[in-house]
Coordinates of N, CA and C in Angstrom, one line a residue:
X430 N -8.1 114.2 121.4 CA -6.9 113.4 121.8 C -6.9 112.3 120.8
X431 N -5.7 112.0 120.3 CA -5.5 110.9 119.4 C -5.6 109.5 120.1
X432 N -5.8 108.5 119.4 CA -5.8 107.1 120.0 C -4.4 106.8 120.6
X433 N -3.3 107.2 119.9 CA -2.0 107.0 120.4 C -1.8 107.7 121.7
X434 N -2.2 108.9 121.9 CA -2.1 109.7 123.1 C -2.9 109.0 124.2
X435 N -4.0 108.6 123.9 CA -4.9 107.9 124.9 C -4.2 106.6 125.4
X436 N -3.7 105.8 124.4 CA -3.1 104.6 124.8 C -1.8 104.8 125.6
X437 N -1.1 105.9 125.2 CA 0.1 106.2 126.0 C -0.2 106.6 127.4
X438 N -1.3 107.4 127.6 CA -1.7 107.8 129.0 C -2.1 106.5 129.8
X439 N -2.8 105.6 129.2 CA -3.2 104.4 129.9 C -2.0 103.5 130.2
X440 N -1.1 103.4 129.3 CA 0.1 102.6 129.6 C 0.9 103.2 130.7
X441 N 1.1 104.5 130.6 CA 1.9 105.2 131.7 C 1.2 105.1 133.0
X442 N -0.1 105.3 133.0 CA -0.9 105.2 134.3 C -0.7 103.9 134.9
X443 N -0.8 102.8 134.1 CA -0.7 101.4 134.7 C 0.7 101.3 135.3
X444 N 1.7 101.7 134.6 CA 3.1 101.6 135.0 C 3.4 102.4 136.3
X445 N 2.9 103.6 136.3 CA 3.1 104.5 137.5 C 2.4 103.9 138.7
X446 N 1.2 103.4 138.5 CA 0.4 102.8 139.6 C 1.1 101.6 140.1
X447 N 1.6 100.7 139.2 CA 2.3 99.5 139.6 C 3.5 99.9 140.5
X448 N 4.2 101.0 140.2 CA 5.4 101.4 140.9 C 5.0 102.1 142.3
X449 N 4.0 102.9 142.2 CA 3.7 103.8 143.4 C 2.5 103.6 144.1
X450 N 1.6 102.7 143.6 CA 0.3 102.5 144.3 C -0.7 103.7 144.1
X451 N -1.9 103.5 144.7 CA -2.9 104.5 144.4 C -2.5 105.9 144.9
X452 N -2.1 106.0 146.2 CA -1.8 107.3 146.8 C -0.5 107.9 146.2
X453 N 0.4 107.1 145.7 CA 1.7 107.7 145.1 C 1.5 108.0 143.6
X454 N 0.4 107.7 143.0 CA 0.2 108.0 141.6 C -0.6 109.3 141.5
X455 N 0.1 110.2 140.8 CA -0.6 111.5 140.6 C -0.8 111.8 139.2
X456 N -1.9 112.5 138.9 CA -2.2 112.8 137.5 C -1.1 113.7 136.9
X457 N -0.4 114.5 137.7 CA 0.7 115.3 137.2 C 1.8 114.4 136.7
X458 N 2.2 113.4 137.5 CA 3.3 112.5 137.1 C 2.9 111.7 135.8
X459 N 1.7 111.2 135.8 CA 1.2 110.5 134.6 C 1.3 111.4 133.3
X460 N 0.8 112.6 133.4 CA 0.8 113.5 132.3 C 2.2 113.8 131.8
X461 N 3.1 114.1 132.8 CA 4.5 114.5 132.5 C 5.2 113.3 131.8
X462 N 5.0 112.1 132.4 CA 5.7 110.9 131.8 C 5.1 110.5 130.4
X463 N 3.9 110.9 130.2 CA 3.3 110.6 128.9 C 3.5 111.7 127.9
X464 N 4.1 112.8 128.4 CA 4.4 113.9 127.5 C 3.2 114.7 127.1
X465 N 2.2 114.7 128.0 CA 1.0 115.4 127.7 C 0.6 116.4 128.8
X466 N -0.3 117.3 128.5 CA -0.8 118.3 129.5 C -1.8 117.6 130.4
X467 N -1.7 118.0 131.7 CA -2.6 117.4 132.7 C -4.0 117.7 132.4
X468 N -4.3 118.9 131.8 CA -5.6 119.3 131.4 C -6.2 118.3 130.4
X469 N -5.4 117.9 129.5 CA -5.8 116.9 128.5 C -6.2 115.6 129.2
X470 N -5.5 115.2 130.2 CA -5.8 114.0 130.9 C -7.2 114.1 131.5
X471 N -7.4 115.2 132.2 CA -8.7 115.4 132.9 C -9.9 115.5 131.8
X472 N -9.6 116.2 130.7 CA -10.6 116.3 129.7 C -11.0 114.9 129.1
X473 N -10.0 114.0 129.0 CA -10.3 112.7 128.5 C -10.9 111.7 129.5
X474 N -10.4 111.8 130.7 CA -10.8 110.7 131.7 C -11.7 111.3 132.8
X475 N -11.7 112.6 133.0 CA -12.5 113.1 134.1 C -11.8 113.2 135.4
X476 N -11.2 112.1 135.9 CA -10.5 112.1 137.2 C -9.5 110.9 137.2
X477 N -8.7 110.9 138.3 CA -7.7 109.9 138.5 C -8.3 108.5 138.6
X478 N -9.4 108.3 139.3 CA -10.0 107.0 139.5 C -10.4 106.4 138.1
X479 N -11.1 107.2 137.3 CA -11.5 106.7 136.0 C -10.3 106.3 135.1
X480 N -9.3 107.1 135.2 CA -8.1 106.8 134.4 C -7.5 105.5 134.9
X481 N -7.3 105.4 136.2 CA -6.7 104.2 136.7 C -7.5 102.9 136.4
X482 N -8.8 103.0 136.6 CA -9.7 101.9 136.3 C -9.5 101.4 134.9
X483 N -9.5 102.4 134.0 CA -9.4 102.0 132.5 C -8.0 101.5 132.2
X484 N -7.0 102.1 132.9 CA -5.6 101.6 132.7 C -5.4 100.2 133.1
X485 N -6.0 99.9 134.3 CA -5.9 98.5 134.9 C -6.6 97.5 134.0
X486 N -7.8 97.9 133.5 CA -8.6 97.1 132.6 C -7.9 96.8 131.3
X487 N -7.3 97.8 130.7 CA -6.5 97.6 129.5 C -5.3 96.7 129.7
X488 N -4.6 96.9 130.8 CA -3.5 96.0 131.1 C -3.9 94.6 131.3
X489 N -5.1 94.4 131.9 CA -5.6 93.0 132.2 C -5.9 92.3 130.9
X490 N -6.3 93.0 129.8 CA -6.7 92.3 128.6 C -5.6 92.3 127.6
X491 N -4.5 93.1 127.8 CA -3.4 93.2 126.9 C -2.7 91.9 126.7
X492 N -2.6 91.4 125.4 CA -1.9 90.2 125.1 C -2.5 88.9 125.8
X493 N -3.7 88.9 126.0 CA -4.3 87.8 126.6 C -4.3 86.6 125.6
X494 N -3.7 85.5 126.0 CA -3.6 84.4 125.0 C -5.0 83.7 124.9
X495 N -5.2 83.2 123.7 CA -6.5 82.5 123.4 C -6.2 81.0 123.2
X496 N -7.2 80.2 123.6 CA -7.1 78.8 123.4 C -8.0 78.4 122.2
X497 N -7.5 77.5 121.3 CA -8.3 77.0 120.2 C -8.8 75.6 120.5
X498 N -10.1 75.4 120.8 CA -10.7 74.1 121.1 C -10.6 73.1 120.0
X499 N -10.4 73.6 118.8 CA -10.3 72.8 117.6 C -8.9 72.5 117.2
X500 N -7.9 72.8 118.0 CA -6.5 72.7 117.6 C -6.2 71.2 117.3
X501 N -5.4 71.0 116.3 CA -5.1 69.6 115.8 C -4.3 68.9 117.0
X502 N -3.5 69.6 117.7 CA -2.7 69.0 118.8 C -3.2 69.8 120.1
X503 N -4.3 69.3 120.7 CA -4.8 70.1 121.8 C -3.9 70.2 123.0
X504 N -3.1 69.2 123.2 CA -2.2 69.2 124.4 C -1.1 70.2 124.2
X505 N -0.6 70.2 123.0 CA 0.4 71.3 122.7 C -0.2 72.7 122.8
X506 N -1.4 72.8 122.4 CA -2.1 74.1 122.5 C -2.3 74.5 124.0
X507 N -2.6 73.5 124.8 CA -2.8 73.8 126.2 C -1.4 74.2 126.8
X508 N -0.3 73.6 126.5 CA 1.0 73.9 126.9 C 1.4 75.3 126.5
X509 N 1.1 75.6 125.2 CA 1.4 77.0 124.7 C 0.6 78.1 125.4
X510 N -0.6 77.8 125.7 CA -1.5 78.8 126.4 C -1.0 79.0 127.8
X511 N -0.7 77.9 128.5 CA -0.3 78.0 129.9 C 1.0 78.8 130.0
X512 N 2.0 78.5 129.1 CA 3.2 79.3 129.0 C 3.0 80.8 128.8
X513 N 2.1 81.1 127.8 CA 1.8 82.5 127.5 C 1.2 83.1 128.7
X514 N 0.3 82.4 129.4 CA -0.4 83.0 130.6 C 0.6 83.3 131.7
X515 N 1.5 82.3 132.0 CA 2.4 82.6 133.2 C 3.4 83.7 132.9
X516 N 3.8 83.8 131.6 CA 4.6 85.0 131.2 C 3.9 86.3 131.3
X517 N 2.6 86.3 130.9 CA 1.8 87.5 131.0 C 1.6 87.9 132.4
X518 N 1.2 86.9 133.3 CA 1.1 87.3 134.7 C 2.4 87.8 135.3
X519 N 3.5 87.2 134.9 CA 4.8 87.6 135.4 C 5.1 89.1 135.0
X520 N 4.8 89.3 133.7 CA 5.0 90.7 133.1 C 4.2 91.7 133.9
X521 N 3.0 91.4 134.3 CA 2.1 92.3 135.1 C 2.2 92.1 136.6
X522 N 3.2 91.5 137.1 CA 3.3 91.1 138.5 C 3.1 92.3 139.4
X523 N 3.9 93.4 139.2 CA 3.8 94.5 140.1 C 2.4 95.1 140.1
X524 N 1.8 95.2 138.9 CA 0.5 95.8 138.8 C -0.5 95.0 139.6
X525 N -0.5 93.7 139.4 CA -1.5 92.8 140.0 C -1.3 92.9 141.5
X526 N 0.0 92.8 142.0 CA 0.2 92.9 143.4 C -0.3 94.2 144.0
X527 N -0.1 95.3 143.3 CA -0.6 96.6 143.7 C -2.1 96.7 143.9
X528 N -2.8 96.1 142.9 CA -4.2 96.1 142.9 C -4.7 95.2 144.1
X529 N -4.0 94.1 144.3 CA -4.4 93.2 145.4 C -4.2 94.0 146.8
X530 N -3.1 94.7 146.9 CA -2.8 95.5 148.1 C -3.8 96.6 148.3
X531 N -4.3 97.2 147.2 CA -5.2 98.4 147.4 C -6.7 98.0 147.4
X532 N -7.0 96.7 147.3 CA -8.4 96.3 147.2 C -9.2 96.6 148.4
X533 N -8.6 96.5 149.6 CA -9.3 96.8 150.9 C -9.8 98.2 150.9
X534 N -9.0 99.1 150.5 CA -9.4 100.5 150.6 C -10.1 101.0 149.3
X535 N -9.8 100.3 148.2 CA -10.4 100.7 146.9 C -11.0 99.5 146.2
X536 N -12.1 99.0 146.8 CA -12.7 97.7 146.2 C -13.1 97.8 144.8
X537 N -13.4 99.0 144.3 CA -13.8 99.2 142.9 C -12.8 98.8 141.9
X538 N -11.5 98.7 142.3 CA -10.4 98.4 141.4 C -10.4 96.8 141.2
X539 N -10.7 96.1 142.2 CA -10.5 94.6 142.2 C -11.3 93.9 141.1
X540 N -12.5 94.3 140.8 CA -13.2 93.6 139.7 C -12.5 93.6 138.4
X541 N -11.7 94.6 138.1 CA -11.0 94.6 136.8 C -10.0 93.5 136.7
X542 N -9.3 93.2 137.8 CA -8.3 92.1 137.7 C -9.1 90.8 137.8
X543 N -10.1 90.7 138.7 CA -10.9 89.5 138.8 C -11.6 89.1 137.6
X544 N -12.1 90.0 136.8 CA -12.8 89.8 135.6 C -11.8 89.2 134.6
X545 N -10.5 89.7 134.6 CA -9.5 89.2 133.7 C -9.2 87.7 134.0
X546 N -9.0 87.4 135.2 CA -8.7 86.0 135.6 C -9.9 85.1 135.3
X547 N -11.1 85.6 135.5 CA -12.4 84.9 135.2 C -12.5 84.6 133.7
X548 N -12.1 85.5 132.9 CA -12.1 85.3 131.4 C -11.2 84.1 131.1
X549 N -10.0 84.0 131.7 CA -9.1 82.9 131.5 C -9.8 81.6 131.9
X550 N -10.5 81.6 133.1 CA -11.2 80.5 133.6 C -12.2 80.0 132.6
X551 N -13.1 80.9 132.2 CA -14.1 80.5 131.3 C -13.6 79.9 130.0
X552 N -12.5 80.5 129.5 CA -11.9 80.1 128.2 C -11.3 78.6 128.5
X553 N -10.7 78.4 129.6 CA -10.1 77.1 129.9 C -11.1 76.0 130.1
X554 N -12.2 76.4 130.8 CA -13.3 75.4 131.0 C -13.9 75.0 129.7
X555 N -14.1 76.0 128.8 CA -14.7 75.7 127.5 C -13.7 74.8 126.7
X556 N -12.5 75.0 126.8 CA -11.5 74.2 126.1 C -11.4 72.8 126.6
X557 N -11.4 72.7 127.9 CA -11.3 71.3 128.5 C -12.5 70.5 128.3
X558 N -13.7 71.2 128.3 CA -15.0 70.5 128.0 C -14.9 70.0 126.6
X559 N -14.4 70.8 125.6 CA -14.3 70.4 124.2 C -13.4 69.2 124.1
X560 N -12.3 69.2 124.9 CA -11.4 68.0 124.8 C -12.0 66.8 125.4
X561 N -12.9 66.9 126.4 CA -13.5 65.7 126.9 C -14.5 65.2 125.9
X562 N -15.2 66.1 125.2 CA -16.2 65.7 124.1 C -15.4 65.0 123.0
X563 N -14.2 65.4 122.8 CA -13.4 64.7 121.7 C -12.7 63.4 122.2
X564 N -12.8 63.1 123.5 CA -12.3 61.9 124.0 C -10.8 62.1 124.4
X565 N -10.3 63.3 124.4 CA -8.9 63.5 124.8 C -8.8 63.4 126.3
X566 N -9.8 63.9 127.0 CA -9.8 63.8 128.5 C -11.0 63.0 129.0
X567 N -10.9 62.5 130.2 CA -11.9 61.6 130.8 C -12.3 62.1 132.2
X568 N -12.6 63.3 132.4 CA -12.9 63.8 133.7 C -14.2 63.2 134.3
X569 N -15.2 63.1 133.5 CA -16.4 62.4 133.9 C -17.4 63.3 134.7
X570 N -17.0 64.6 135.0 CA -17.9 65.5 135.8 C -17.5 66.9 135.5
X571 N -18.4 67.8 135.1 CA -18.1 69.2 134.8 C -17.5 69.9 136.0
X572 N -17.8 69.5 137.2 CA -17.2 70.1 138.4 C -15.7 69.8 138.5
X573 N -15.3 68.6 138.1 CA -13.9 68.2 138.0 C -13.2 69.1 137.0
X574 N -13.8 69.3 135.9 CA -13.2 70.2 134.9 C -13.0 71.6 135.4
X575 N -14.1 72.1 136.0 CA -14.0 73.5 136.6 C -12.9 73.6 137.7
X576 N -12.9 72.6 138.5 CA -11.8 72.5 139.6 C -10.4 72.5 139.0
X577 N -10.3 71.6 138.0 CA -9.0 71.5 137.3 C -8.6 72.8 136.6
X578 N -9.5 73.5 136.0 CA -9.2 74.8 135.4 C -8.8 75.8 136.4
X579 N -9.6 75.9 137.5 CA -9.2 76.8 138.6 C -7.8 76.5 139.2
X580 N -7.5 75.2 139.3 CA -6.2 74.8 139.8 C -5.1 75.3 138.9
X581 N -5.3 75.1 137.6 CA -4.2 75.6 136.6 C -4.1 77.1 136.6
X582 N -5.2 77.8 136.5 CA -5.1 79.3 136.4 C -4.5 79.8 137.6
X583 N -4.9 79.4 138.8 CA -4.4 79.9 140.1 C -3.0 79.5 140.3
X584 N -2.6 78.3 139.9 CA -1.2 77.9 140.0 C -0.3 78.8 139.1
X585 N -0.7 79.1 137.9 CA 0.1 79.9 137.0 C 0.2 81.3 137.6
X586 N -0.9 81.9 138.1 CA -1.0 83.2 138.7 C -0.1 83.3 139.9
X587 N -0.3 82.4 140.9 CA 0.5 82.4 142.1 C 2.0 82.3 141.9
X588 N 2.3 81.4 141.0 CA 3.8 81.2 140.7 C 4.4 82.5 140.1
X589 N 3.6 83.1 139.2 CA 4.2 84.3 138.6 C 4.2 85.5 139.5
X590 N 3.3 85.6 140.4 CA 3.2 86.7 141.4 C 4.3 86.7 142.4
X591 N 4.5 85.5 143.0 CA 5.4 85.4 144.2 C 6.7 84.7 143.9
X592 N 7.0 84.4 142.7 CA 8.2 83.6 142.5 C 9.5 84.3 142.9
X593 N 9.6 85.6 142.8 CA 10.8 86.3 143.2 C 11.0 86.3 144.7
X594 N 10.0 85.9 145.5 CA 10.1 85.9 146.9 C 10.5 84.5 147.4
X595 N 10.4 83.5 146.5 CA 10.7 82.1 146.9 C 12.0 81.7 146.1
X596 N 13.1 81.4 146.9 CA 14.3 81.0 146.2 C 14.2 79.6 145.5
X597 N 15.0 79.5 144.5 CA 15.3 78.2 143.8 C 14.0 77.6 143.2
X598 N 13.1 78.4 142.7 CA 12.0 77.8 141.9 C 12.4 77.4 140.5
X599 N 11.8 76.4 139.9 CA 12.1 76.1 138.5 C 11.7 77.3 137.7
X600 N 12.1 77.3 136.4 CA 11.8 78.5 135.5 C 10.3 78.5 135.3
X601 N 9.9 79.7 134.7 CA 8.5 79.8 134.3 C 8.1 78.7 133.4
X602 N 8.9 78.4 132.4 CA 8.6 77.3 131.5 C 8.4 76.0 132.1
X603 N 9.3 75.6 133.0 CA 9.2 74.4 133.7 C 8.0 74.3 134.6
X604 N 7.6 75.4 135.3 CA 6.4 75.4 136.1 C 5.2 75.2 135.3
X605 N 5.1 76.0 134.1 CA 3.9 75.9 133.3 C 3.8 74.4 132.8
X606 N 4.8 73.7 132.4 CA 4.8 72.4 131.9 C 4.3 71.5 133.1
X607 N 4.8 71.6 134.2 CA 4.5 70.8 135.4 C 3.0 71.0 135.7
X608 N 2.5 72.2 135.8 CA 1.1 72.5 136.1 C 0.2 71.9 135.1
X609 N 0.5 72.0 133.8 CA -0.3 71.3 132.8 C -0.4 69.8 133.0
X610 N 0.8 69.2 133.2 CA 0.9 67.8 133.4 C 0.0 67.3 134.6
X611 N 0.1 68.1 135.7 CA -0.7 67.7 136.9 C -2.2 67.8 136.5
X612 N -2.6 68.8 135.8 CA -4.0 69.0 135.3 C -4.4 67.8 134.5
X613 N -3.6 67.4 133.5 CA -3.9 66.3 132.6 C -4.1 65.0 133.4
X614 N -3.2 64.8 134.4 CA -3.4 63.6 135.2 C -4.7 63.6 136.0
X615 N -5.0 64.8 136.5 CA -6.2 65.0 137.3 C -7.4 64.7 136.5
X616 N -7.4 65.1 135.2 CA -8.5 64.9 134.3 C -8.4 63.6 133.6
X617 N -7.6 62.7 134.0 CA -7.4 61.4 133.5 C -7.2 61.4 132.0
X618 N -6.2 62.2 131.5 CA -5.9 62.1 130.1 C -5.3 60.7 129.9
X619 N -5.6 60.1 128.7 CA -5.1 58.8 128.4 C -3.6 58.7 128.6
X620 N -3.1 57.5 129.0 CA -1.7 57.3 129.3 C -0.9 57.7 128.1
X621 N 0.2 58.4 128.4 CA 1.2 58.8 127.4 C 0.9 60.1 126.7
X622 N -0.3 60.7 127.0 CA -0.6 62.0 126.3 C 0.3 63.1 126.7
X623 N 0.8 63.2 127.9 CA 1.8 64.2 128.3 C 3.0 64.1 127.4
X624 N 3.5 62.9 127.2 CA 4.7 62.7 126.4 C 4.5 63.1 124.9
X625 N 3.3 63.0 124.4 CA 3.0 63.4 123.1 C 3.2 64.9 122.9
X626 N 2.9 65.7 124.0 CA 3.1 67.1 123.9 C 4.5 67.5 123.8
X627 N 5.4 66.7 124.2 CA 6.9 67.0 124.2 C 7.6 66.5 123.0
X628 N 6.9 65.7 122.2 CA 7.6 65.1 121.0 C 7.4 65.8 119.8

Protein backbone atom coordinates (compact mmCIF):
# COMPACT_ATOMS: atom_id res chain seq x y z
CA UNK A 1 0.00 0.00 0.00
CA UNK A 2 1.32 3.43 -0.89
CA UNK A 3 1.67 6.22 1.67
CA UNK A 4 -1.05 8.16 -0.16
CA UNK A 5 -3.49 5.23 0.09
CA UNK A 6 -2.72 4.77 3.77
CA UNK A 7 -3.21 8.47 4.48
CA UNK A 8 -6.46 8.46 2.51
CA UNK A 9 -7.75 5.50 4.54
CA UNK A 10 -6.86 7.25 7.81
CA UNK A 11 -8.47 10.52 6.71
CA UNK A 12 -11.67 8.79 5.57
CA UNK A 13 -11.79 6.66 8.73
CA UNK A 14 -11.59 9.76 10.95
CA UNK A 15 -14.31 11.53 8.94
CA UNK A 16 -16.67 8.53 8.89
CA UNK A 17 -16.13 7.95 12.61
CA UNK A 18 -16.85 11.63 13.34
CA UNK A 19 -20.13 11.33 11.41
CA UNK A 20 -21.31 7.88 12.48
CA UNK A 21 -19.57 6.94 15.75
CA UNK A 22 -17.93 3.63 16.52
CA UNK A 23 -20.89 1.35 15.81
CA UNK A 24 -21.93 3.21 12.66
CA UNK A 25 -18.43 3.11 11.19
CA UNK A 26 -17.83 0.05 9.05
CA UNK A 27 -14.66 -1.04 7.32
CA UNK A 28 -16.69 -1.54 4.15
CA UNK A 29 -17.82 2.10 4.13
CA UNK A 30 -14.31 3.35 4.87
CA UNK A 31 -12.80 1.25 2.07
CA UNK A 32 -15.50 2.29 -0.43
CA UNK A 33 -15.17 6.00 0.37
CA UNK A 34 -11.38 5.77 0.18
CA UNK A 35 -11.67 4.01 -3.19
CA UNK A 36 -9.82 0.93 -1.95
CA UNK A 37 -10.54 -2.75 -1.38
CA UNK A 38 -11.64 -3.80 2.11
CA UNK A 39 -9.06 -6.61 2.02
CA UNK A 40 -6.34 -3.95 1.58
CA UNK A 41 -7.64 -2.19 4.68
CA UNK A 42 -7.44 -5.37 6.77
CA UNK A 43 -4.03 -6.24 5.39
CA UNK A 44 -2.70 -2.83 6.41
CA UNK A 45 -4.40 -2.31 9.78
CA UNK A 46 -5.57 -5.74 10.91
CA UNK A 47 -8.95 -4.65 12.25
CA UNK A 48 -11.34 -1.74 12.64
CA UNK A 49 -10.12 -0.79 16.13
CA UNK A 50 -6.49 -0.47 15.03
CA UNK A 51 -7.54 1.61 12.03
CA UNK A 52 -9.71 3.96 14.12
CA UNK A 53 -7.09 4.40 16.83
CA UNK A 54 -4.47 5.39 14.26
CA UNK A 55 -6.94 7.63 12.40
CA UNK A 56 -7.85 9.47 15.62
CA UNK A 57 -4.19 9.80 16.56
CA UNK A 58 -3.28 11.21 13.14
CA UNK A 59 -6.17 13.69 13.28
CA UNK A 60 -5.11 14.82 16.76
CA UNK A 61 -1.59 15.77 15.61
CA UNK A 62 -2.56 17.11 12.17
CA UNK A 63 -1.70 20.81 11.86
CA UNK A 64 -0.86 21.16 15.53
CA UNK A 65 0.45 24.70 15.98
CA UNK A 66 3.84 25.16 17.61
CA UNK A 67 4.94 27.90 19.99
CA UNK A 68 8.36 29.55 19.67
CA UNK A 69 9.66 30.49 23.16
CA UNK A 70 12.33 32.66 21.54
CA UNK A 71 9.87 34.70 19.45
CA UNK A 72 10.78 38.38 19.16
CA UNK A 73 7.19 39.32 20.01
CA UNK A 74 6.10 36.59 22.45
CA UNK A 75 2.65 38.05 23.08
CA UNK A 76 1.85 38.14 19.38
CA UNK A 77 3.18 34.56 19.20
CA UNK A 78 0.82 33.50 22.00
CA UNK A 79 -2.13 35.15 20.23
CA UNK A 80 -1.22 33.43 16.94
CA UNK A 81 -0.95 30.05 18.65
CA UNK A 82 -4.25 30.41 20.54
CA UNK A 83 -6.06 31.38 17.35
CA UNK A 84 -4.57 28.41 15.49
CA UNK A 85 -5.56 26.08 18.36
CA UNK A 86 -9.18 27.23 18.56
CA UNK A 87 -9.57 26.88 14.77
CA UNK A 88 -8.00 23.41 14.87
CA UNK A 89 -10.25 22.29 17.71
CA UNK A 90 -13.27 23.68 15.85
CA UNK A 91 -12.23 21.89 12.65
CA UNK A 92 -12.11 18.57 14.56
CA UNK A 93 -15.20 19.36 16.66
CA UNK A 94 -17.29 16.38 15.52
CA UNK A 95 -14.42 13.93 15.89
CA UNK A 96 -13.56 15.10 19.41
CA UNK A 97 -17.22 15.00 20.48
CA UNK A 98 -17.57 11.49 19.09
CA UNK A 99 -14.49 10.28 20.98
CA UNK A 100 -15.77 11.86 24.19
CA UNK A 101 -19.13 10.15 23.69
CA UNK A 102 -17.59 6.74 23.00
CA UNK A 103 -15.06 6.91 25.84
CA UNK A 104 -17.27 5.09 28.37
CA UNK A 105 -17.66 2.00 26.19
CA UNK A 106 -14.31 2.27 24.40
CA UNK A 107 -11.81 3.76 26.90
CA UNK A 108 -8.85 2.78 24.72
CA UNK A 109 -9.81 5.59 22.32
CA UNK A 110 -9.65 8.39 24.91
CA UNK A 111 -5.87 8.50 25.47
CA UNK A 112 -5.35 9.50 21.84
CA UNK A 113 -7.30 12.73 22.29
CA UNK A 114 -6.05 13.32 25.84
CA UNK A 115 -2.44 12.92 24.73
CA UNK A 116 -3.03 15.53 22.04
CA UNK A 117 -4.38 18.08 24.50
CA UNK A 118 -1.59 17.20 26.93
CA UNK A 119 0.99 17.99 24.23
CA UNK A 120 -0.53 21.46 23.89
CA UNK A 121 -0.40 21.88 27.67
CA UNK A 122 3.26 20.87 27.88
CA UNK A 123 4.14 23.18 25.01
CA UNK A 124 2.26 26.11 26.57
CA UNK A 125 3.75 25.60 30.06
CA UNK A 126 7.24 25.54 28.52
CA UNK A 127 6.49 28.73 26.59
CA UNK A 128 5.03 30.58 29.58
CA UNK A 129 7.93 29.50 31.80
CA UNK A 130 10.37 30.88 29.21
CA UNK A 131 8.41 34.16 29.17
CA UNK A 132 8.66 34.42 32.94
CA UNK A 133 12.42 33.83 32.74
CA UNK A 134 12.60 36.65 30.17
CA UNK A 135 10.65 38.95 32.50
CA UNK A 136 7.61 39.17 30.21
CA UNK A 137 5.40 37.47 32.84
CA UNK A 138 5.47 37.62 36.62
CA UNK A 139 3.52 34.58 37.79
CA UNK A 140 5.88 33.86 40.68
CA UNK A 141 4.90 30.20 40.98
CA UNK A 142 5.15 27.24 38.54
CA UNK A 143 1.70 26.04 39.71
CA UNK A 144 0.18 29.35 38.64
CA UNK A 145 1.75 28.92 35.21
CA UNK A 146 0.39 25.37 34.95
CA UNK A 147 -3.05 26.50 36.07
CA UNK A 148 -3.03 29.38 33.59
CA UNK A 149 -1.98 27.06 30.77
CA UNK A 150 -4.77 24.60 31.66
CA UNK A 151 -7.27 27.46 31.77
CA UNK A 152 -6.29 28.68 28.29
CA UNK A 153 -6.17 25.26 26.59
CA UNK A 154 -9.47 24.15 28.11
CA UNK A 155 -11.17 27.46 27.33
CA UNK A 156 -10.12 27.20 23.69
CA UNK A 157 -11.21 23.56 23.51
CA UNK A 158 -14.58 24.05 25.25
CA UNK A 159 -15.43 27.09 23.18
CA UNK A 160 -14.62 25.30 19.93
CA UNK A 161 -16.53 22.13 20.87
CA UNK A 162 -19.77 23.62 22.11
CA UNK A 163 -20.05 27.03 20.45
CA UNK A 164 -22.70 25.92 17.94
CA UNK A 165 -24.96 24.97 20.89
CA UNK A 166 -24.68 28.39 22.54
CA UNK A 167 -26.28 31.31 20.68
CA UNK A 168 -24.63 34.70 20.20
CA UNK A 169 -21.05 33.80 21.11
CA UNK A 170 -18.31 36.12 19.86
CA UNK A 171 -16.27 34.82 16.91
CA UNK A 172 -13.48 32.28 17.31
CA UNK A 173 -10.99 35.11 16.84
CA UNK A 174 -12.58 37.31 19.52
CA UNK A 175 -12.73 34.43 22.00
CA UNK A 176 -9.08 33.49 21.41
CA UNK A 177 -8.00 37.11 22.04
CA UNK A 178 -10.15 37.33 25.18
CA UNK A 179 -8.83 34.06 26.63
CA UNK A 180 -5.20 35.10 26.02
CA UNK A 181 -5.79 38.49 27.65
CA UNK A 182 -7.34 36.84 30.71
CA UNK A 183 -4.32 34.53 30.92
CA UNK A 184 -1.89 37.44 30.67
CA UNK A 185 -3.66 39.30 33.45
CA UNK A 186 -3.71 36.17 35.62
CA UNK A 187 0.03 35.78 35.11
CA UNK A 188 0.57 39.47 35.88
CA UNK A 189 1.95 40.54 32.55
CA UNK A 190 3.32 44.09 32.89
CA UNK A 191 0.69 46.78 32.30
CA UNK A 192 0.00 47.54 28.67
CA UNK A 193 1.44 44.30 27.30
CA UNK A 194 -1.95 43.19 25.89
CA UNK A 195 -2.16 46.44 23.92
CA UNK A 196 1.28 45.79 22.43
CA UNK A 197 -0.04 42.56 20.92
CA UNK A 198 -2.68 44.49 18.98
CA UNK A 199 -0.45 47.31 17.70
